[in-house]
């Protein structure tokens, strides 16, 4: 049986009835959310509601694409698909959508912080980057990585996020 990360850390034997945390999907989803936030400025200002909806819809579309790609890959190996497998894959890929929620909440709460639209975008982008670095660090810790590798994992994800920030500032100026 394949091993899976457990909440207490380290690897354990995976049981089919036991859900797995998909850190890759959460990291990818957070980077996707950051990209959406950065990219919206290139096409003009979005209303807060528009940005919240765009974040959530993009998360759902990319989730569906991930599910489809995974299932199509299984068919390529000659395996028959069951509805049970479709539900399992859809559940495993759900963190892609979940990662869009914190930046969307940040956008929704931004008026309470007195932020204008530009400040809202930067706040939501910061939330997405924090989330991306946090998930990569948690994944490394739970995988039993050394401290050095945990730090490297966080820094690599921070660098990826900062590339999005640089792109946002370059596109807007």
mmCIF file of C-alpha atoms in Angstrom:
data_model
loop_
_atom_site.group_PDB
_atom_site.id
_atom_site.type_symbol
_atom_site.label_atom_id
_atom_site.label_comp_id
_atom_site.label_asym_id
_atom_site.label_seq_id
_atom_site.Cartn_x
_atom_site.Cartn_y
_atom_site.Cartn_z
ATOM 1 C CA UNK A 1 0.000 0.000 0.000
ATOM 2 C CA UNK A 2 1.239 3.535 -0.668
ATOM 3 C CA UNK A 3 2.235 5.719 2.240
ATOM 4 C CA UNK A 4 0.454 8.921 3.130
ATOM 5 C CA UNK A 5 1.242 11.874 5.378
ATOM 6 C CA UNK A 6 -0.535 11.733 8.700
ATOM 7 C CA UNK A 7 -1.661 14.716 10.793
ATOM 8 C CA UNK A 8 0.903 13.822 13.459
ATOM 9 C CA UNK A 9 3.688 13.885 10.894
ATOM 10 C CA UNK A 10 5.625 11.128 9.229
ATOM 11 C CA UNK A 11 4.413 8.534 6.792
ATOM 12 C CA UNK A 12 1.800 5.904 7.475
ATOM 13 C CA UNK A 13 0.201 3.201 5.394
ATOM 14 C CA UNK A 14 -2.633 4.631 3.315
ATOM 15 C CA UNK A 15 -6.054 3.097 3.706
ATOM 16 C CA UNK A 16 -8.584 3.845 0.939
ATOM 17 C CA UNK A 17 -11.186 4.977 3.491
ATOM 18 C CA UNK A 18 -8.746 7.470 4.989
ATOM 19 C CA UNK A 19 -8.667 10.944 3.383
ATOM 20 C CA UNK A 20 -5.305 12.396 2.435
ATOM 21 C CA UNK A 21 -4.321 16.027 2.727
ATOM 22 C CA UNK A 22 -3.315 17.299 -0.702
ATOM 23 C CA UNK A 23 -0.718 19.918 0.097
ATOM 24 C CA UNK A 24 0.249 20.157 -3.573
ATOM 25 C CA UNK A 25 -3.295 21.189 -4.463
ATOM 26 C CA UNK A 26 -3.379 23.761 -1.663
ATOM 27 C CA UNK A 27 -0.003 25.215 -2.690
ATOM 28 C CA UNK A 28 -1.016 25.284 -6.342
ATOM 29 C CA UNK A 29 -4.405 26.798 -5.493
ATOM 30 C CA UNK A 30 -2.786 29.568 -3.452
ATOM 31 C CA UNK A 31 -0.371 30.381 -6.291
ATOM 32 C CA UNK A 32 -3.322 30.357 -8.692
ATOM 33 C CA UNK A 33 -5.234 32.774 -6.437
ATOM 34 C CA UNK A 34 -2.201 35.078 -6.291
ATOM 35 C CA UNK A 35 -1.992 34.982 -10.083
ATOM 36 C CA UNK A 36 -5.685 35.810 -10.440
ATOM 37 C CA UNK A 37 -5.338 38.781 -8.097
ATOM 38 C CA UNK A 38 -2.241 40.062 -9.883
ATOM 39 C CA UNK A 39 -3.764 39.520 -13.310
ATOM 40 C CA UNK A 40 -7.025 41.317 -12.627
ATOM 41 C CA UNK A 41 -5.231 44.645 -12.514
ATOM 42 C CA UNK A 42 -3.981 44.162 -16.064
ATOM 43 C CA UNK A 43 -7.522 44.153 -17.448
ATOM 44 C CA UNK A 44 -8.853 47.026 -15.371
ATOM 45 C CA UNK A 45 -10.274 47.493 -11.912
ATOM 46 C CA UNK A 46 -12.587 44.824 -10.555
ATOM 47 C CA UNK A 47 -15.267 45.408 -7.982
ATOM 48 C CA UNK A 48 -14.769 43.534 -4.716
ATOM 49 C CA UNK A 49 -17.651 41.219 -5.526
ATOM 50 C CA UNK A 50 -16.214 40.673 -9.008
ATOM 51 C CA UNK A 51 -12.825 39.732 -7.579
ATOM 52 C CA UNK A 52 -14.359 37.382 -4.982
ATOM 53 C CA UNK A 53 -16.369 35.654 -7.704
ATOM 54 C CA UNK A 54 -13.405 35.530 -10.087
ATOM 55 C CA UNK A 55 -11.218 33.916 -7.402
ATOM 56 C CA UNK A 56 -13.827 31.295 -6.552
ATOM 57 C CA UNK A 57 -14.841 30.546 -10.149
ATOM 58 C CA UNK A 58 -11.206 30.230 -11.217
ATOM 59 C CA UNK A 59 -10.561 27.849 -8.316
ATOM 60 C CA UNK A 60 -13.532 25.692 -9.335
ATOM 61 C CA UNK A 61 -12.543 25.683 -13.015
ATOM 62 C CA UNK A 62 -8.962 24.659 -12.244
ATOM 63 C CA UNK A 63 -10.227 22.035 -9.791
ATOM 64 C CA UNK A 64 -12.433 20.568 -12.527
ATOM 65 C CA UNK A 65 -9.490 20.636 -14.939
ATOM 66 C CA UNK A 66 -7.306 18.805 -12.406
ATOM 67 C CA UNK A 67 -10.004 16.199 -11.808
ATOM 68 C CA UNK A 68 -10.500 15.684 -15.523
ATOM 69 C CA UNK A 69 -6.761 15.434 -16.200
ATOM 70 C CA UNK A 70 -6.274 12.910 -13.409
ATOM 71 C CA UNK A 71 -9.202 10.795 -14.606
ATOM 72 C CA UNK A 72 -8.099 11.026 -18.244
ATOM 73 C CA UNK A 73 -4.669 9.842 -17.148
ATOM 74 C CA UNK A 74 -6.242 6.821 -15.490
ATOM 75 C CA UNK A 75 -8.123 5.992 -18.689
ATOM 76 C CA UNK A 76 -4.844 6.246 -20.613
ATOM 77 C CA UNK A 77 -3.535 3.390 -18.458
ATOM 78 C CA UNK A 78 -6.513 1.255 -19.426
ATOM 79 C CA UNK A 79 -8.310 1.468 -16.111
ATOM 80 C CA UNK A 80 -12.090 1.644 -16.010
ATOM 81 C CA UNK A 81 -13.422 4.529 -13.972
ATOM 82 C CA UNK A 82 -16.169 4.209 -11.415
ATOM 83 C CA UNK A 83 -18.235 6.968 -9.802
ATOM 84 C CA UNK A 84 -16.464 6.087 -6.584
ATOM 85 C CA UNK A 85 -13.111 6.876 -8.212
ATOM 86 C CA UNK A 86 -14.473 10.113 -9.693
ATOM 87 C CA UNK A 87 -15.677 11.209 -6.228
ATOM 88 C CA UNK A 88 -12.348 10.195 -4.690
ATOM 89 C CA UNK A 89 -10.312 12.187 -7.230
ATOM 90 C CA UNK A 90 -12.671 15.171 -6.938
ATOM 91 C CA UNK A 91 -12.225 15.119 -3.163
ATOM 92 C CA UNK A 92 -8.451 14.821 -3.414
ATOM 93 C CA UNK A 93 -8.256 17.824 -5.727
ATOM 94 C CA UNK A 94 -10.644 19.997 -3.651
ATOM 95 C CA UNK A 95 -7.787 21.899 -1.908
ATOM 96 C CA UNK A 96 -7.285 23.778 -5.194
ATOM 97 C CA UNK A 97 -10.694 25.397 -4.565
ATOM 98 C CA UNK A 98 -10.200 25.731 -0.816
ATOM 99 C CA UNK A 99 -7.037 27.762 -1.361
ATOM 100 C CA UNK A 100 -9.076 30.462 -3.137
ATOM 101 C CA UNK A 101 -11.262 31.006 -0.075
ATOM 102 C CA UNK A 102 -8.861 32.928 2.259
ATOM 103 C CA UNK A 103 -7.938 35.533 -0.392
ATOM 104 C CA UNK A 104 -11.647 35.843 -1.305
ATOM 105 C CA UNK A 105 -12.471 36.414 2.370
ATOM 106 C CA UNK A 106 -9.696 39.023 2.522
ATOM 107 C CA UNK A 107 -11.309 40.841 -0.407
ATOM 108 C CA UNK A 108 -14.732 40.657 1.226
ATOM 109 C CA UNK A 109 -13.422 41.989 4.551
ATOM 110 C CA UNK A 110 -11.254 44.739 3.051
ATOM 111 C CA UNK A 111 -13.887 47.501 3.401
ATOM 112 C CA UNK A 112 -13.890 46.888 7.150
ATOM 113 C CA UNK A 113 -10.179 47.704 7.101
ATOM 114 C CA UNK A 114 -10.773 50.899 5.128
ATOM 115 C CA UNK A 115 -8.950 49.602 2.040
ATOM 116 C CA UNK A 116 -9.591 50.923 -1.451
ATOM 117 C CA UNK A 117 -9.530 48.611 -4.457
ATOM 118 C CA UNK A 118 -5.737 48.799 -4.866
ATOM 119 C CA UNK A 119 -5.194 48.124 -1.160
ATOM 120 C CA UNK A 120 -7.697 45.278 -1.330
ATOM 121 C CA UNK A 121 -5.743 43.627 -4.158
ATOM 122 C CA UNK A 122 -2.460 43.897 -2.239
ATOM 123 C CA UNK A 123 -4.073 42.592 0.953
ATOM 124 C CA UNK A 124 -5.584 39.594 -0.856
ATOM 125 C CA UNK A 125 -2.289 38.949 -2.648
ATOM 126 C CA UNK A 126 -0.484 38.970 0.702
ATOM 127 C CA UNK A 127 -2.998 36.470 2.102
ATOM 128 C CA UNK A 128 -2.510 34.183 -0.907
ATOM 129 C CA UNK A 129 1.291 34.346 -0.594
ATOM 130 C CA UNK A 130 1.162 33.700 3.140
ATOM 131 C CA UNK A 131 -1.090 30.724 2.517
ATOM 132 C CA UNK A 132 1.218 29.345 -0.185
ATOM 133 C CA UNK A 133 4.309 29.568 2.033
ATOM 134 C CA UNK A 134 2.410 28.167 5.025
ATOM 135 C CA UNK A 135 1.130 25.106 3.116
ATOM 136 C CA UNK A 136 4.552 24.338 1.653
ATOM 137 C CA UNK A 137 6.131 24.604 5.091
ATOM 138 C CA UNK A 138 3.452 22.432 6.721
ATOM 139 C CA UNK A 139 3.846 19.842 3.964
ATOM 140 C CA UNK A 140 7.601 19.671 4.509
ATOM 141 C CA UNK A 141 7.224 19.406 8.297
ATOM 142 C CA UNK A 142 4.595 16.677 8.043
ATOM 143 C CA UNK A 143 6.741 14.783 5.567
ATOM 144 C CA UNK A 144 9.477 14.665 8.209
ATOM 145 C CA UNK A 145 11.862 16.961 6.302
ATOM 146 C CA UNK A 146 14.931 18.387 7.994
ATOM 147 C CA UNK A 147 14.765 21.965 9.261
ATOM 148 C CA UNK A 148 16.932 23.035 6.367
ATOM 149 C CA UNK A 149 14.564 21.478 3.833
ATOM 150 C CA UNK A 150 11.540 23.021 5.582
ATOM 151 C CA UNK A 151 13.158 26.457 5.288
ATOM 152 C CA UNK A 152 14.144 25.844 1.656
ATOM 153 C CA UNK A 153 10.596 24.739 0.845
ATOM 154 C CA UNK A 154 9.162 27.905 2.380
ATOM 155 C CA UNK A 155 11.728 30.105 0.618
ATOM 156 C CA UNK A 156 11.136 28.491 -2.783
ATOM 157 C CA UNK A 157 7.415 29.103 -2.443
ATOM 158 C CA UNK A 158 8.026 32.644 -1.248
ATOM 159 C CA UNK A 159 10.208 33.222 -4.325
ATOM 160 C CA UNK A 160 7.469 31.879 -6.613
ATOM 161 C CA UNK A 161 4.970 34.193 -4.947
ATOM 162 C CA UNK A 162 7.307 37.169 -5.196
ATOM 163 C CA UNK A 163 7.618 36.554 -8.928
ATOM 164 C CA UNK A 164 3.850 37.105 -9.065
ATOM 165 C CA UNK A 165 4.250 40.312 -7.025
ATOM 166 C CA UNK A 166 6.963 41.565 -9.404
ATOM 167 C CA UNK A 167 4.737 40.730 -12.371
ATOM 168 C CA UNK A 168 1.861 42.645 -10.735
ATOM 169 C CA UNK A 169 3.962 45.743 -10.156
ATOM 170 C CA UNK A 170 5.513 45.581 -13.627
ATOM 171 C CA UNK A 171 2.167 45.154 -15.417
ATOM 172 C CA UNK A 172 0.560 48.009 -13.505
ATOM 173 C CA UNK A 173 3.303 50.534 -14.186
#
